[in-house]
XYZ file of C-alpha atoms in Angstrom:
434
model
C -72.556 31.550 6.491
C -69.415 32.549 4.498
C -67.661 33.329 7.832
C -67.975 29.574 8.505
C -67.345 28.493 5.475
C -64.369 30.382 5.331
C -62.999 29.011 8.509
C -64.129 25.405 7.355
C -61.397 25.747 4.186
C -58.648 27.155 6.815
C -59.352 24.133 8.847
C -59.305 21.948 5.938
C -55.857 23.351 4.506
C -54.419 23.359 7.901
C -55.117 19.618 8.230
C -53.996 19.000 4.800
C -50.774 21.004 5.699
C -50.104 19.049 9.071
C -50.702 15.374 7.452
C -48.307 16.263 4.671
C -45.580 17.740 7.270
C -46.199 14.277 9.503
C -45.840 12.040 6.125
C -42.343 14.074 5.327
C -40.959 13.661 9.061
C -41.918 9.897 8.734
C -40.083 9.441 5.134
C -37.154 11.174 6.773
C -37.237 8.710 9.809
C -37.515 5.729 7.803
C -34.850 6.897 5.347
C -32.289 7.054 8.428
C -33.218 4.098 9.612
C -33.054 1.863 6.509
C -29.991 1.376 4.108
C -32.281 0.096 1.513
C -34.353 3.550 1.181
C -31.954 5.123 -1.218
C -30.854 8.075 0.389
C -28.393 6.814 3.141
C -24.758 8.131 2.428
C -21.357 7.099 3.359
C -18.026 9.192 2.686
C -14.801 7.868 2.280
C -11.095 8.856 2.438
C -8.662 7.746 0.041
C -5.339 8.013 -1.830
C -5.248 8.653 -5.395
C -4.003 5.345 -6.401
C -5.038 2.936 -9.079
C -6.474 0.657 -6.255
C -9.011 3.487 -5.571
C -10.078 4.028 -9.029
C -10.962 0.210 -9.063
C -12.945 0.518 -6.103
C -14.640 3.474 -7.817
C -15.533 1.379 -10.966
C -17.556 -0.884 -8.974
C -19.381 1.114 -6.083
C -22.611 1.604 -8.156
C -23.600 -2.039 -7.574
C -23.330 -1.506 -3.817
C -25.758 1.292 -3.871
C -28.041 -0.539 -6.556
C -27.723 -3.463 -3.876
C -28.580 -1.512 -0.997
C -29.666 1.878 -1.523
C -26.465 3.726 0.131
C -24.772 6.034 -1.541
C -21.196 5.991 -1.358
C -19.146 9.333 -1.693
C -15.031 8.786 -2.471
C -12.770 11.673 -1.673
C -9.606 10.733 -3.169
C -6.467 12.954 -2.272
C -2.898 12.671 -2.919
C -0.585 10.752 0.099
C 0.859 14.440 1.273
C -2.698 15.213 2.191
C -4.179 12.398 3.653
C -2.420 12.342 7.267
C -3.150 15.634 8.015
C -7.000 15.473 6.945
C -7.401 12.459 8.900
C -5.948 13.293 12.485
C -8.536 16.480 13.017
C -11.318 14.253 12.102
C -10.261 11.268 14.139
C -9.496 13.231 17.405
C -13.050 15.085 17.076
C -16.178 14.147 18.944
C -17.480 13.394 14.944
C -16.328 12.746 11.833
C -16.971 13.515 8.279
C -16.084 10.482 7.072
C -17.589 6.889 7.904
C -14.688 4.907 6.336
C -11.308 5.401 6.160
C -8.203 3.693 4.471
C -5.118 3.423 6.739
C -1.477 2.949 5.625
C 0.497 0.722 7.323
C 3.109 3.959 8.754
C -0.105 5.163 10.489
C -1.275 1.844 12.258
C 0.391 2.174 15.632
C -0.545 6.013 15.894
C -4.149 5.266 14.965
C -4.768 1.903 16.817
C -2.921 3.426 20.394
C -4.627 6.575 19.989
C -8.014 4.417 20.361
C -9.205 5.801 16.848
C -10.501 3.054 15.015
C -13.733 1.074 15.504
C -12.877 -2.439 16.607
C -14.348 -5.017 14.018
C -14.601 -8.094 15.903
C -18.321 -8.138 16.679
C -19.222 -6.954 13.028
C -17.242 -10.215 12.096
C -18.652 -12.446 13.978
C -22.275 -11.313 13.626
C -21.788 -11.958 9.537
C -19.390 -14.736 9.837
C -17.275 -12.675 7.887
C -13.885 -14.613 7.083
C -10.650 -13.073 7.385
C -8.652 -16.672 7.072
C -8.463 -15.693 3.736
C -5.999 -13.000 3.913
C -2.403 -13.325 3.513
C -1.087 -13.664 7.265
C 1.508 -10.664 6.631
C -1.034 -8.626 5.454
C -3.536 -9.268 8.475
C -0.529 -8.821 10.791
C 0.208 -5.357 9.509
C -2.882 -3.882 8.339
C -5.650 -6.134 10.133
C -5.146 -7.756 13.880
C -3.271 -5.525 16.135
C -2.512 -6.902 19.469
C -5.551 -9.590 19.303
C -8.154 -7.176 18.088
C -9.410 -6.630 14.557
C -9.283 -2.872 13.442
C -8.958 -3.379 9.687
C -9.096 -5.583 6.872
C -6.666 -5.218 4.412
C -7.231 -3.497 1.512
C -4.522 -3.657 -1.107
C -0.471 -4.716 -0.898
C 2.351 -2.918 -1.919
C 4.943 -5.359 -0.923
C 8.440 -4.531 -2.969
C 10.010 -6.992 -5.034
C 12.888 -7.491 -8.176
C 11.432 -6.369 -11.183
C 13.882 -7.147 -14.206
C 14.478 -7.181 -18.034
C 14.242 -11.129 -19.272
C 16.101 -9.994 -22.510
C 18.864 -8.526 -20.630
C 19.664 -11.497 -17.962
C 19.158 -14.109 -20.718
C 21.208 -12.206 -23.289
C 23.657 -14.928 -24.828
C 26.581 -12.662 -25.170
C 26.104 -11.054 -21.498
C 25.963 -14.415 -20.358
C 28.837 -15.907 -22.029
C 30.913 -12.972 -20.771
C 29.908 -13.268 -17.123
C 30.660 -17.094 -17.264
C 34.195 -16.181 -18.671
C 35.073 -13.530 -16.052
C 33.657 -14.942 -12.794
C 33.261 -18.678 -13.461
C 29.538 -18.750 -12.867
C 26.277 -18.228 -14.488
C 24.681 -14.865 -14.694
C 20.990 -15.372 -13.633
C 18.838 -13.678 -10.902
C 20.729 -14.182 -7.606
C 19.213 -15.403 -4.385
C 21.923 -13.306 -2.691
C 22.422 -9.666 -2.356
C 26.251 -9.537 -3.159
C 25.597 -11.680 -6.299
C 22.989 -9.430 -7.601
C 25.256 -6.152 -7.065
C 28.259 -8.139 -8.945
C 25.431 -8.687 -11.784
C 24.356 -4.767 -11.693
C 28.043 -3.627 -11.847
C 28.937 -5.989 -14.699
C 25.719 -4.988 -17.180
C 26.477 -1.157 -16.449
C 30.415 -2.034 -17.584
C 29.447 -3.619 -20.562
C 26.234 -1.470 -21.672
C 28.063 1.872 -20.738
C 25.493 4.702 -20.757
C 22.470 3.171 -22.464
C 22.027 0.106 -19.816
C 22.344 0.539 -16.255
C 22.629 -2.657 -13.876
C 19.702 -1.155 -11.726
C 17.733 2.214 -11.180
C 17.505 3.125 -7.753
C 15.506 5.762 -5.687
C 17.587 7.241 -3.188
C 15.396 10.541 -2.409
C 15.014 11.035 1.293
C 13.147 10.124 3.375
C 10.758 7.492 2.079
C 12.020 6.593 -1.309
C 15.490 5.679 0.180
C 14.154 4.312 3.040
C 11.887 1.762 1.788
C 14.385 0.648 -1.028
C 17.377 -0.040 1.634
C 15.267 -1.721 3.831
C 15.150 -4.785 1.184
C 18.556 -4.891 1.524
C 18.511 -4.978 5.054
C 15.928 -7.434 6.021
C 17.593 -9.664 3.119
C 20.618 -9.543 4.964
C 19.261 -10.808 7.757
C 18.933 -7.092 9.713
C 16.227 -5.633 11.459
C 15.579 -2.286 13.463
C 14.985 -3.820 16.520
C 15.744 -7.581 18.662
C 13.020 -8.948 20.217
C 14.061 -6.588 23.578
C 13.115 -3.508 21.904
C 17.263 -2.613 21.478
C 17.791 -1.097 18.364
C 20.204 -3.633 16.228
C 20.025 -1.891 13.024
C 23.544 -0.795 13.055
C 25.010 -4.173 13.767
C 27.224 -6.117 11.307
C 23.929 -7.353 8.966
C 22.763 -3.411 8.633
C 26.614 -2.548 7.876
C 26.649 -4.966 4.943
C 23.302 -3.709 3.765
C 24.686 -0.421 3.764
C 27.700 -1.194 1.979
C 26.452 -2.826 -0.616
C 23.544 -0.453 -1.145
C 25.748 2.477 -1.845
C 28.148 0.233 -3.845
C 25.174 -0.600 -6.047
C 24.181 3.356 -6.365
C 27.458 4.490 -6.961
C 28.731 1.922 -9.619
C 25.531 0.345 -10.974
C 22.991 3.174 -10.853
C 22.242 5.942 -13.191
C 24.217 9.355 -12.220
C 21.414 11.237 -10.280
C 20.032 8.302 -8.539
C 20.571 9.636 -5.150
C 18.128 12.395 -5.899
C 15.346 9.935 -7.613
C 11.898 9.372 -6.279
C 9.576 6.609 -7.506
C 8.387 8.567 -10.711
C 12.047 9.212 -11.842
C 13.474 5.657 -10.887
C 10.090 4.160 -12.990
C 10.582 6.447 -16.036
C 14.118 5.154 -16.331
C 13.394 1.791 -16.084
C 10.096 2.387 -18.570
C 12.492 3.958 -21.209
C 14.675 1.087 -21.312
C 17.569 2.306 -19.573
C 18.108 -0.119 -16.911
C 18.031 -4.016 -16.437
C 16.578 -4.075 -12.893
C 14.291 -2.121 -9.932
C 13.733 -2.763 -6.520
C 10.031 -1.352 -6.303
C 6.397 -2.090 -5.414
C 5.142 -5.507 -7.162
C 2.177 -3.837 -8.613
C 4.235 -1.542 -10.974
C 4.829 -4.657 -13.105
C 1.015 -4.078 -15.043
C 2.505 -0.886 -15.600
C 5.749 -1.406 -17.045
C 3.987 -4.168 -19.115
C 1.650 -1.781 -20.761
C 2.936 -0.379 -24.225
C 1.339 2.766 -23.702
C 3.160 3.640 -20.765
C 6.681 1.514 -21.198
C 9.251 1.071 -23.925
C 10.029 -2.536 -22.339
C 6.296 -4.182 -22.297
C 6.599 -8.066 -23.066
C 10.360 -7.910 -21.769
C 9.987 -7.641 -17.955
C 9.337 -10.148 -15.414
C 8.992 -10.410 -11.142
C 11.225 -12.096 -8.748
C 11.854 -12.047 -4.860
C 14.351 -9.772 -3.881
C 17.819 -11.401 -4.104
C 18.047 -12.531 -0.451
C 14.751 -13.306 -0.125
C 13.236 -11.007 2.393
C 11.744 -7.965 1.038
C 9.668 -4.798 2.714
C 6.130 -5.604 2.877
C 3.645 -2.599 2.671
C -0.146 -2.049 2.332
C -3.388 -0.133 3.280
C -6.387 -1.247 5.490
C -10.068 -0.417 5.836
C -10.962 0.644 8.947
C -13.800 2.424 10.496
C -13.259 5.425 12.514
C -14.179 5.090 16.225
C -16.041 8.721 15.931
C -17.976 7.753 12.529
C -21.650 8.812 12.557
C -22.814 5.551 10.756
C -20.627 2.350 11.357
C -23.043 -0.111 10.408
C -23.416 0.989 6.757
C -19.928 1.666 6.807
C -19.326 -2.305 7.850
C -22.012 -3.068 5.096
C -19.875 -1.335 2.604
C -16.770 -2.814 3.846
C -18.084 -6.242 4.169
C -19.126 -6.217 0.305
C -16.245 -4.414 -1.093
C -14.035 -7.252 0.538
C -16.013 -10.069 -0.471
C -14.274 -12.785 -2.607
C -16.695 -11.712 -5.533
C -15.535 -7.800 -5.260
C -12.039 -8.451 -4.576
C -11.579 -10.785 -7.518
C -13.648 -8.010 -9.703
C -11.169 -5.506 -8.593
C -7.796 -7.808 -9.119
C -8.921 -8.338 -12.668
C -9.021 -4.638 -13.269
C -5.727 -4.446 -12.007
C -5.797 -4.301 -8.282
C -3.098 -5.688 -6.036
C -4.998 -8.155 -3.900
C -4.569 -9.377 -0.159
C -6.718 -12.702 -0.135
C -5.152 -16.054 -0.778
C -8.280 -17.160 -2.778
C -7.769 -14.286 -5.209
C -4.665 -14.379 -5.928
C -5.002 -18.484 -6.695
C -8.334 -17.688 -8.593
C -7.999 -19.442 -12.141
C -9.169 -16.744 -14.156
C -6.959 -14.022 -11.875
C -3.828 -16.176 -12.615
C -4.680 -16.664 -16.258
C -4.713 -12.622 -16.660
C -1.773 -12.163 -14.217
C 0.621 -15.421 -14.450
C 3.305 -13.897 -12.156
C 0.623 -13.690 -9.103
C 1.774 -16.859 -7.129
C 5.043 -15.314 -7.548
C 3.664 -12.127 -5.878
C 1.799 -13.932 -3.291
C 4.970 -16.269 -2.066
C 7.056 -12.378 -2.041
C 4.306 -11.366 0.025
C 4.298 -14.183 2.010
C 7.945 -13.939 3.277
C 8.098 -9.915 3.507
C 8.609 -8.119 6.460
C 7.155 -4.690 7.620
C 8.362 -1.587 9.473
C 7.847 -1.820 13.532
C 4.236 -1.004 14.182
C 4.698 2.203 16.447
C 2.906 5.331 16.662
C 6.370 7.313 15.506
C 6.737 5.137 12.335
C 6.791 7.873 10.149
C 9.431 9.460 12.606
C 11.380 6.261 12.335
C 11.469 6.591 8.406
C 12.552 10.273 8.500
C 15.569 9.658 10.753
C 16.134 6.777 8.664
C 16.110 8.493 5.447
C 18.088 11.472 6.400
C 21.047 8.839 7.538
C 20.802 7.144 4.671
C 21.309 10.144 2.480
C 24.198 11.127 4.585
C 26.071 7.598 3.911
C 25.028 7.653 -0.124
C 26.410 11.213 -0.423
C 29.845 10.511 1.969
C 28.627 12.888 4.209
C 29.205 10.222 6.696
C 30.336 6.550 6.782
C 27.872 3.545 6.693
C 28.489 2.998 10.489
C 28.209 6.212 11.908
C 25.295 6.939 9.995
C 23.615 3.662 11.388
C 25.102 4.532 14.741
C 22.873 7.799 14.415
C 19.999 5.852 13.437
C 20.379 3.366 16.315
C 20.742 6.422 18.919
C 17.574 8.261 17.845
C 15.290 5.337 17.497
C 15.871 4.174 20.925
C 13.026 6.491 22.573
C 10.426 5.689 19.629
C 7.154 4.012 20.973
């Protein structure tokens, strides 16, 4: 009898354990299948920039709504490409969603590393027509296929000191010397002339412009505003290099003139931070830089020129476009959850919230929203700047293109090569890039 009771007890315990185990396995199965279970997760690799911080500030709402936890790994730009490529070429990927710089678009799409989004867009009737066309062409639809949704823009512009350009004494002296008004110009020649005049009048306390001559990226992205506004480009429609033609030569000569005669000594070695600090300390009248820097320069805790700055098109009217796009890797493990987050974070409500926090929009309806414009009155100008800006060529070798260009521009600025020789070298070396 004791043996029977003992065996019965053992059987009951085994049945209970098996029942609990089955229940646990059932829970795990349901958790994986349902985004509302509270335990599903997606991981995103992003750059350590303000726009990433604004995403972090709103993602809890997505988790509360869907049960999907969002893990964001933010790294500096220099580390991103080397972290991404091994993940993208493997059979599996640690990241469910990534952000892609426009430099990498040609490489990532031609390699087949990004998941086409058109089926998701069609299924959810997601409206991509709200994006500025120049952004969607750069970090969105490539060769007829949508691989990304634009995340944020970093188109370049002219940021300038209103108090300097409106100074009655400076304006009077300029008029007397040149017979024309001193104002934000619509051409580069006049801009360089005004920059030199301000430097001449203000001495060491104020330079007409501050510039970024560090190679390869800072000098390249800055000079491309001169090239594009002079009517120049890397290639013609047939793919033949034209960067060393008359327009390119003119653009480089003006750039060197401004660097030599209107910018602080040492500008040839300035990166973005050094140039920003010169302007923020009140020692320069103008700065060709990213449009999203205006709020930072308007912040009294970061800048001595808060309340004195405004934004305009680069003289000549065509600036360098730049931006990042959201993408789902082809080998991502959880593409449906990734799209769910992507379509949520890029909805009007969330992009507007990020814009109000200080983010850089890519959607026309956010740029024109009354509440957003009330907080950032210059946004209509930024929208126009982006609409008329130009990107670097979408090729797999885009980073190499910038490396070649930066090296040769630096040679020309230092006097090691003539502008003609430097641009001839660029033209020769970019012939075979794809």
